[in-house]
Short mmCIF file of C-alpha atoms in Angstrom, two decimals:
data_model
loop_
_atom_site.label_atom_id
_atom_site.label_comp_id
_atom_site.label_asym_id
_atom_site.label_seq_id
_atom_site.Cartn_x
_atom_site.Cartn_y
_atom_site.Cartn_z
CA UNK A 1 33.15 3.89 3.77
CA UNK A 2 33.57 0.90 5.25
CA UNK A 3 30.15 0.97 7.35
CA UNK A 4 28.29 1.96 4.16
CA UNK A 5 30.14 -1.56 2.01
CA UNK A 6 28.97 -3.07 5.01
CA UNK A 7 25.94 -2.41 4.77
CA UNK A 8 26.07 -2.98 1.19
CA UNK A 9 27.09 -6.47 1.34
CA UNK A 10 23.91 -7.17 4.45
CA UNK A 11 21.24 -6.04 1.66
CA UNK A 12 23.06 -8.30 -0.64
CA UNK A 13 23.36 -11.52 1.84
CA UNK A 14 19.92 -10.70 3.63
CA UNK A 15 17.85 -8.50 1.01
CA UNK A 16 14.41 -10.64 1.88
CA UNK A 17 15.39 -9.38 6.05
CA UNK A 18 16.81 -6.46 5.26
CA UNK A 19 13.50 -5.08 3.40
CA UNK A 20 11.46 -6.86 6.80
CA UNK A 21 13.48 -4.63 8.97
CA UNK A 22 13.58 -1.83 7.05
CA UNK A 23 9.72 -1.86 7.05
CA UNK A 24 8.93 -2.92 11.03
CA UNK A 25 11.03 -0.68 11.69
CA UNK A 26 8.93 2.42 9.89
CA UNK A 27 5.75 0.80 11.12
CA UNK A 28 6.56 0.50 15.11
CA UNK A 29 7.90 3.88 14.55
CA UNK A 30 4.50 4.96 13.54
CA UNK A 31 3.12 2.94 16.77
CA UNK A 32 5.88 4.68 19.20
CA UNK A 33 4.14 8.09 17.71
CA UNK A 34 0.39 7.56 17.62
CA UNK A 35 0.49 6.17 20.70
CA UNK A 36 1.41 9.55 22.08
CA UNK A 37 -1.42 11.33 20.51
CA UNK A 38 -4.66 12.26 21.42
CA UNK A 39 -6.15 11.49 17.63
CA UNK A 40 -9.70 9.90 17.59
CA UNK A 41 -10.47 9.07 14.19
CA UNK A 42 -12.42 6.15 14.04
CA UNK A 43 -15.00 5.03 15.67
CA UNK A 44 -14.59 0.90 14.91
CA UNK A 45 -12.77 0.44 18.33
CA UNK A 46 -15.46 0.50 20.06
CA UNK A 47 -18.03 -1.75 19.11
CA UNK A 48 -15.06 -4.26 18.55
CA UNK A 49 -13.53 -3.94 21.88
CA UNK A 50 -16.94 -4.21 22.71
CA UNK A 51 -17.13 -7.88 21.57
CA UNK A 52 -13.83 -8.65 22.23
CA UNK A 53 -15.08 -8.12 26.19
CA UNK A 54 -18.07 -9.82 25.83
CA UNK A 55 -15.97 -13.14 24.02
CA UNK A 56 -13.63 -12.91 27.47
CA UNK A 57 -17.45 -13.41 29.77
CA UNK A 58 -17.57 -16.39 28.80
CA UNK A 59 -20.80 -15.09 26.16
CA UNK A 60 -19.32 -15.33 22.34
CA UNK A 61 -20.19 -12.63 20.07
CA UNK A 62 -23.75 -12.42 21.95
CA UNK A 63 -26.70 -11.69 19.89
CA UNK A 64 -24.39 -9.19 17.46
CA UNK A 65 -24.85 -9.62 13.90
CA UNK A 66 -23.68 -6.29 12.82
CA UNK A 67 -19.58 -7.31 13.48
CA UNK A 68 -17.99 -11.04 11.97
CA UNK A 69 -15.80 -12.61 14.63
CA UNK A 70 -12.29 -12.82 13.83
CA UNK A 71 -11.01 -9.33 14.59
CA UNK A 72 -12.80 -8.95 18.26
CA UNK A 73 -11.06 -12.83 18.97
CA UNK A 74 -8.17 -11.59 17.54
CA UNK A 75 -8.04 -8.44 20.06
CA UNK A 76 -9.80 -10.91 22.61
CA UNK A 77 -6.34 -13.03 22.69
CA UNK A 78 -4.06 -9.86 23.22
CA UNK A 79 -6.74 -8.61 26.06
CA UNK A 80 -6.52 -12.36 27.97
CA UNK A 81 -2.91 -12.35 28.05
CA UNK A 82 -1.67 -8.60 28.86
CA UNK A 83 -2.18 -7.58 31.98
CA UNK A 84 -3.91 -4.22 31.42
CA UNK A 85 -5.80 -2.68 28.73
CA UNK A 86 -3.62 -0.18 27.59
CA UNK A 87 -0.43 -2.74 27.35
CA UNK A 88 -3.04 -5.18 25.46
CA UNK A 89 -4.15 -2.80 22.55
CA UNK A 90 -0.29 -1.72 22.12
CA UNK A 91 0.54 -5.11 21.97
CA UNK A 92 -2.63 -5.51 19.20
CA UNK A 93 -0.74 -2.69 17.23
CA UNK A 94 2.88 -4.35 17.79
CA UNK A 95 1.61 -6.84 16.31
CA UNK A 96 0.01 -5.72 13.57
CA UNK A 97 3.03 -4.20 12.92
CA UNK A 98 4.86 -7.11 12.15
CA UNK A 99 2.59 -9.09 10.43
CA UNK A 100 2.48 -5.38 7.94
CA UNK A 101 6.03 -5.79 7.35
CA UNK A 102 5.64 -8.91 5.98
CA UNK A 103 3.34 -7.61 3.38
CA UNK A 104 6.56 -5.88 1.18
CA UNK A 105 8.07 -9.16 1.14
CA UNK A 106 4.62 -11.19 0.10
CA UNK A 107 4.06 -8.02 -2.72
CA UNK A 108 7.70 -9.44 -3.66
CA UNK A 109 6.94 -12.84 -4.66
CA UNK A 110 3.47 -11.97 -5.99
CA UNK A 111 5.58 -9.44 -8.28
CA UNK A 112 7.95 -12.02 -9.26
CA UNK A 113 5.38 -14.41 -9.73
CA UNK A 114 3.28 -12.61 -11.91
CA UNK A 115 6.35 -10.45 -14.25
CA UNK A 116 9.86 -10.33 -13.15
CA UNK A 117 12.07 -10.30 -9.90
CA UNK A 118 13.19 -6.58 -10.70
CA UNK A 119 9.17 -5.76 -11.18
CA UNK A 120 8.91 -8.03 -7.43
CA UNK A 121 11.55 -5.69 -6.01
CA UNK A 122 10.42 -2.64 -6.78
CA UNK A 123 6.95 -3.41 -5.46
CA UNK A 124 8.22 -4.45 -2.56
CA UNK A 125 10.41 -1.22 -2.11
CA UNK A 126 7.16 1.01 -2.99
CA UNK A 127 5.34 -0.65 -0.29
CA UNK A 128 7.63 -0.39 2.57
CA UNK A 129 7.75 3.34 2.33
CA UNK A 130 3.68 3.86 1.66
CA UNK A 131 3.22 7.00 3.90
CA UNK A 132 -0.89 5.25 4.89
CA UNK A 133 0.87 1.47 4.38
CA UNK A 134 3.50 2.26 8.06
CA UNK A 135 0.41 4.30 9.43
CA UNK A 136 -2.66 1.74 9.44
CA UNK A 137 -1.04 -1.15 11.84
CA UNK A 138 -1.01 2.25 14.55
CA UNK A 139 -4.90 1.84 14.70
CA UNK A 140 -6.89 -0.81 16.45
CA UNK A 141 -8.39 -1.67 13.07
CA UNK A 142 -9.24 -4.37 10.38
CA UNK A 143 -7.54 -2.53 7.84
CA UNK A 144 -4.30 -3.75 9.27
CA UNK A 145 -4.23 -6.82 8.58
CA UNK A 146 -6.40 -7.15 5.95
CA UNK A 147 -3.78 -6.04 3.79
CA UNK A 148 -1.93 -9.18 4.92
CA UNK A 149 -4.81 -11.61 4.36
CA UNK A 150 -5.86 -10.18 0.92
CA UNK A 151 -2.57 -10.26 -0.82
CA UNK A 152 -1.92 -13.88 1.00
CA UNK A 153 -5.37 -14.70 -1.44
CA UNK A 154 -4.55 -13.14 -4.33
CA UNK A 155 -1.16 -14.92 -4.37
CA UNK A 156 -3.48 -18.70 -4.22
CA UNK A 157 -5.99 -17.27 -6.70
CA UNK A 158 -2.60 -16.58 -8.64
CA UNK A 159 -1.29 -19.90 -8.05
CA UNK A 160 -4.32 -22.04 -8.43
CA UNK A 161 -4.97 -20.78 -12.45
CA UNK A 162 -1.25 -21.28 -12.98
CA UNK A 163 -0.85 -24.62 -11.51
CA UNK A 164 -3.94 -26.16 -10.34
CA UNK A 165 -2.82 -26.46 -6.17
CA UNK A 166 -3.89 -24.56 -3.36
CA UNK A 167 -7.72 -24.77 -4.38
CA UNK A 168 -8.85 -26.24 -0.63
CA UNK A 169 -6.69 -23.53 0.79
CA UNK A 170 -8.20 -20.34 -1.20
CA UNK A 171 -11.56 -21.61 -0.17
CA UNK A 172 -10.23 -21.77 3.60
CA UNK A 173 -8.79 -18.11 3.36
CA UNK A 174 -11.91 -16.71 1.27
CA UNK A 175 -13.87 -18.07 4.10
CA UNK A 176 -11.19 -16.71 7.29
CA UNK A 177 -11.38 -13.17 5.46
CA UNK A 178 -14.52 -13.10 5.05
CA UNK A 179 -15.19 -14.02 8.79
CA UNK A 180 -12.68 -11.05 9.68
CA UNK A 181 -13.62 -8.50 7.16
CA UNK A 182 -17.30 -9.22 5.66
CA UNK A 183 -16.35 -7.06 2.41
CA UNK A 184 -14.27 -9.41 1.43
CA UNK A 185 -17.40 -12.05 0.87
CA UNK A 186 -18.32 -10.96 -2.53
CA UNK A 187 -14.69 -10.63 -4.25
CA UNK A 188 -14.49 -13.99 -5.04
CA UNK A 189 -18.13 -14.87 -7.30
CA UNK A 190 -16.49 -10.90 -8.23
CA UNK A 191 -13.30 -12.36 -9.71
CA UNK A 192 -14.86 -15.50 -10.85
CA UNK A 193 -17.54 -13.33 -13.12
CA UNK A 194 -14.48 -11.23 -14.26
CA UNK A 195 -12.42 -13.75 -14.96
CA UNK A 196 -14.93 -16.26 -16.64
CA UNK A 197 -16.16 -13.02 -19.04
CA UNK A 198 -12.13 -12.69 -20.10
CA UNK A 199 -10.46 -15.53 -19.00
CA UNK A 200 -13.31 -18.33 -20.40
CA UNK A 201 -10.64 -20.53 -21.32
CA UNK A 202 -8.61 -20.79 -18.18
CA UNK A 203 -11.77 -20.65 -15.95
CA UNK A 204 -12.79 -23.91 -17.93
CA UNK A 205 -9.72 -25.17 -17.88
CA UNK A 206 -9.53 -24.73 -13.75
CA UNK A 207 -12.87 -25.77 -13.23
CA UNK A 208 -13.08 -28.54 -10.41
CA UNK A 209 -10.52 -26.41 -8.48
CA UNK A 210 -12.93 -23.45 -8.24
CA UNK A 211 -15.28 -25.80 -7.32
CA UNK A 212 -13.48 -27.24 -4.52
CA UNK A 213 -12.70 -23.66 -3.85
CA UNK A 214 -16.54 -22.52 -3.39
CA UNK A 215 -16.73 -25.99 -1.12
CA UNK A 216 -13.97 -24.89 1.20
CA UNK A 217 -15.84 -21.12 1.28
CA UNK A 218 -19.31 -22.03 1.99
CA UNK A 219 -17.45 -24.85 4.65
CA UNK A 220 -15.93 -22.41 6.66
CA UNK A 221 -18.81 -20.25 6.59
CA UNK A 222 -21.16 -22.84 7.83
CA UNK A 223 -20.73 -22.39 11.32
CA UNK A 224 -21.32 -18.53 11.02
CA UNK A 225 -24.49 -18.87 8.77
CA UNK A 226 -26.13 -22.00 10.89
CA UNK A 227 -25.59 -19.10 13.87
CA UNK A 228 -27.24 -16.47 11.81
CA UNK A 229 -29.83 -17.68 11.24
CA UNK A 230 -30.58 -19.48 14.65
CA UNK A 231 -30.79 -15.43 16.45
CA UNK A 232 -32.68 -14.12 13.45
CA UNK A 233 -34.17 -16.55 11.27
CA UNK A 234 -32.68 -15.53 8.02
CA UNK A 235 -29.87 -16.58 5.66
CA UNK A 236 -27.10 -14.07 6.77
CA UNK A 237 -23.38 -15.30 5.72
CA UNK A 238 -21.82 -11.86 6.83
CA UNK A 239 -23.23 -9.23 8.82
CA UNK A 240 -26.45 -7.29 8.83
CA UNK A 241 -24.64 -3.76 8.59
CA UNK A 242 -25.15 -3.64 4.86
CA UNK A 243 -28.85 -1.81 5.20
CA UNK A 244 -27.58 1.40 7.16
CA UNK A 245 -23.82 1.69 5.58
CA UNK A 246 -26.26 1.83 2.15
CA UNK A 247 -28.26 4.26 3.81
CA UNK A 248 -25.65 6.59 5.23
CA UNK A 249 -24.75 6.95 1.38
CA UNK A 250 -27.28 7.85 -0.30
CA UNK A 251 -29.33 9.92 1.44
CA UNK A 252 -30.86 13.35 1.60
CA UNK A 253 -28.40 13.85 4.43
CA UNK A 254 -25.13 12.05 3.23
CA UNK A 255 -21.97 13.47 1.59
CA UNK A 256 -20.19 10.82 1.03
CA UNK A 257 -18.51 10.40 4.27
CA UNK A 258 -19.39 7.97 6.47
CA UNK A 259 -20.89 10.63 9.05
CA UNK A 260 -24.55 9.66 10.22
CA UNK A 261 -25.02 12.75 13.21
CA UNK A 262 -27.54 14.12 11.18
CA UNK A 263 -29.97 11.05 10.77
CA UNK A 264 -33.01 11.17 12.98
CA UNK A 265 -33.94 7.45 14.00
CA UNK A 266 -37.89 6.55 14.56
CA UNK A 267 -38.57 5.40 17.53
CA UNK A 268 -41.07 2.86 15.60
CA UNK A 269 -38.09 1.45 13.64
CA UNK A 270 -35.72 1.70 16.88
CA UNK A 271 -37.78 -0.86 17.78
CA UNK A 272 -37.49 -3.58 14.97
CA UNK A 273 -35.43 -5.83 15.16
CA UNK A 274 -31.38 -5.74 13.94
CA UNK A 275 -32.42 -7.62 10.79
CA UNK A 276 -35.59 -5.94 10.06
CA UNK A 277 -34.03 -2.14 10.48
CA UNK A 278 -31.12 -3.10 8.41
CA UNK A 279 -33.61 -4.05 5.70
CA UNK A 280 -35.84 -1.03 5.90
CA UNK A 281 -33.01 1.31 5.23
CA UNK A 282 -31.36 -0.61 2.70
CA UNK A 283 -35.15 -0.44 1.26
CA UNK A 284 -35.12 3.72 1.85
CA UNK A 285 -31.44 3.66 0.61
CA UNK A 286 -33.28 2.09 -2.92
CA UNK A 287 -35.98 4.07 -3.09
CA UNK A 288 -33.82 7.11 -2.70
CA UNK A 289 -30.86 6.10 -5.19
CA UNK A 290 -34.21 5.26 -7.41
CA UNK A 291 -36.21 8.89 -6.90
CA UNK A 292 -32.29 10.63 -6.99
CA UNK A 293 -30.11 9.52 -9.97
CA UNK A 294 -27.91 12.28 -10.32
CA UNK A 295 -27.62 12.99 -6.68
CA UNK A 296 -26.25 9.80 -6.74
CA UNK A 297 -24.22 9.57 -9.31
CA UNK A 298 -22.70 12.68 -7.76
CA UNK A 299 -22.30 11.11 -4.47
CA UNK A 300 -20.63 8.06 -6.09
CA UNK A 301 -17.83 10.63 -7.76
CA UNK A 302 -17.87 12.38 -4.38
CA UNK A 303 -17.08 8.76 -2.76
CA UNK A 304 -14.49 7.83 -5.22
CA UNK A 305 -12.14 11.29 -4.82
CA UNK A 306 -12.87 10.62 -1.26
CA UNK A 307 -11.86 6.78 -1.35
CA UNK A 308 -8.16 7.69 -3.77
CA UNK A 309 -7.57 11.11 -2.11
CA UNK A 310 -4.19 11.91 -2.34
CA UNK A 311 -4.14 13.49 1.49
CA UNK A 312 -6.07 12.38 4.32
CA UNK A 313 -9.76 13.35 4.56
CA UNK A 314 -10.03 14.44 8.18
CA UNK A 315 -9.57 18.50 9.07
CA UNK A 316 -6.93 17.54 11.84
CA UNK A 317 -4.94 16.17 9.72
CA UNK A 318 -4.70 18.56 6.42
CA UNK A 319 -1.61 19.88 7.86
CA UNK A 320 0.55 21.71 4.91
CA UNK A 321 3.43 19.20 6.34
CA UNK A 322 1.16 16.00 6.41
CA UNK A 323 -0.21 17.47 2.97
CA UNK A 324 3.10 18.21 1.09
CA UNK A 325 4.67 14.56 2.09
CA UNK A 326 1.18 12.69 1.08
CA UNK A 327 1.22 14.49 -2.15
CA UNK A 328 4.86 13.58 -2.75
CA UNK A 329 4.99 10.11 -1.63
CA UNK A 330 1.47 9.47 -3.94
CA UNK A 331 1.21 11.31 -6.30
CA UNK A 332 4.36 9.74 -8.68
CA UNK A 333 2.65 6.42 -7.34
CA UNK A 334 -0.82 6.48 -8.49
CA UNK A 335 0.35 8.27 -11.76
CA UNK A 336 2.74 5.23 -12.05
CA UNK A 337 0.40 3.21 -11.34
CA UNK A 338 -2.58 4.82 -13.62
CA UNK A 339 0.28 4.32 -16.74
CA UNK A 340 1.14 0.50 -15.66
CA UNK A 341 -2.35 -0.25 -15.19
CA UNK A 342 -3.91 0.78 -18.61
CA UNK A 343 -0.10 0.23 -20.39
CA UNK A 344 0.33 -3.55 -19.56
CA UNK A 345 -1.07 -6.41 -21.77
CA UNK A 346 -4.34 -7.44 -20.52
CA UNK A 347 -3.44 -11.43 -19.37
CA UNK A 348 -4.51 -13.50 -16.45
CA UNK A 349 -1.63 -11.33 -14.51
CA UNK A 350 -3.83 -8.28 -14.91
CA UNK A 351 -6.74 -9.59 -13.77
CA UNK A 352 -5.72 -10.37 -10.80
CA UNK A 353 -4.43 -7.32 -9.55
CA UNK A 354 -6.77 -5.41 -10.92
CA UNK A 355 -10.09 -6.78 -10.26
CA UNK A 356 -9.27 -6.33 -6.17
CA UNK A 357 -8.57 -2.30 -7.05
CA UNK A 358 -12.14 -2.31 -9.41
CA UNK A 359 -14.20 -4.44 -6.87
CA UNK A 360 -13.55 -2.68 -3.69
CA UNK A 361 -13.83 1.42 -5.85
CA UNK A 362 -17.44 0.15 -6.69
CA UNK A 363 -17.74 -1.03 -3.44
CA UNK A 364 -17.28 2.76 -1.64
CA UNK A 365 -18.35 4.04 -4.69
CA UNK A 366 -22.12 3.27 -3.67
CA UNK A 367 -21.17 2.83 0.07
CA UNK A 368 -18.88 5.33 1.82
CA UNK A 369 -15.48 6.92 1.36
CA UNK A 370 -13.10 7.00 2.90
CA UNK A 371 -8.96 7.14 2.13
CA UNK A 372 -8.74 4.01 4.75
CA UNK A 373 -10.87 1.89 2.10
CA UNK A 374 -8.50 2.20 -0.30
CA UNK A 375 -5.37 0.81 1.75
CA UNK A 376 -6.22 -3.12 0.84
CA UNK A 377 -5.65 -2.44 -2.23
CA UNK A 378 -3.19 -0.15 -2.33
CA UNK A 379 -0.27 -2.94 -2.48
CA UNK A 380 -2.22 -3.92 -6.09
CA UNK A 381 -1.55 -0.05 -7.73
CA UNK A 382 2.11 -0.36 -5.97
CA UNK A 383 2.58 -3.82 -8.85
CA UNK A 384 1.59 -1.62 -11.67
CA UNK A 385 4.19 1.40 -10.45
CA UNK A 386 6.51 -0.75 -9.88
CA UNK A 387 5.24 -2.51 -13.61
CA UNK A 388 6.21 0.76 -15.66
CA UNK A 389 9.00 2.09 -13.50
CA UNK A 390 11.12 -1.06 -14.84
CA UNK A 391 9.31 -0.67 -18.29
CA UNK A 392 10.62 3.19 -17.76
CA UNK A 393 14.15 1.69 -16.80
CA UNK A 394 14.59 -0.89 -19.52
CA UNK A 395 13.74 1.42 -21.92
CA UNK A 396 16.08 3.65 -20.60
CA UNK A 397 19.00 1.57 -20.67
CA UNK A 398 17.80 0.04 -24.02
CA UNK A 399 18.35 4.12 -25.21
CA UNK A 400 22.13 4.21 -24.02
#
């Protein structure tokens, strides 16, 4: 009893530290568990490590225009500081776990700012125990750190809209997030379009701040755009991987996943420059989508279901234990999140957390579908769920 009281007093005195340590314990536990497993779900790691090795050899990104530079640089720092590759990759996962453990704290802050302290703390606890957010730092992928970057980006956007502050910092972070994960490139203009359509008066009030943010964004991207132009003689603000991804997701071989082993590439296409090859597949994908609209719509629904599946899509992970844990953890969260999203007043706060959800859902209904692609926007599902959970608690108290 004494220990319970002591623990309770600790939580009351140090709530943020307690939440961080709790989240960190779960994420490091996952890192240690998967460190000794032989799972090989993702091939992205090899491509990023190859670029990181080039950086360490003094060759920078080389002529690679399929990846952005910040995640390989992040890996290169760990590889340079540690004596072996195995230790470096373990350190990458641990550092990802530390940043991932800050996400619940950031969500507490955002929930408090947009809604109420109770919503913030409910969201923080939900975030700390969400299974996929616990597991994702255990893999050498961009996903884990991007959750952190995207959440700071949304917080800065909220700060700018509410108080006209941090516009330049928002623009800088937009550029950094794009150079870390190129899918972030169009989120800023997409957010502006949505806010312009539904919160026009506020956008007009903040037009100067939005302009500064846009200019800062372009300033950060300028060296990367110049470098890509030098290599390809084309304007490439992100990468040139879009055409291939669109073709993998929209062709006679497509099944909604990222599996591309059935695609037979012609020798003449292999000889094209990277830019021309990507344009070739972009043209093929758009032509196929135009000629097969019903199949394209069906694939979009398949990708939606793959992205928002309650259980992992990998066959090797569809064990009874994994499926039960996933369904028990995620079904209430998704149910509350959808309920909260539909019932919440459509204020600026609603758009700030809904637009990233909409953007990544649409993106992966068009390209490829996978559970990992929803991970960056899970904090916003959690915020909707926390809001509705608070409504239920408040109504229950009011009826007593």
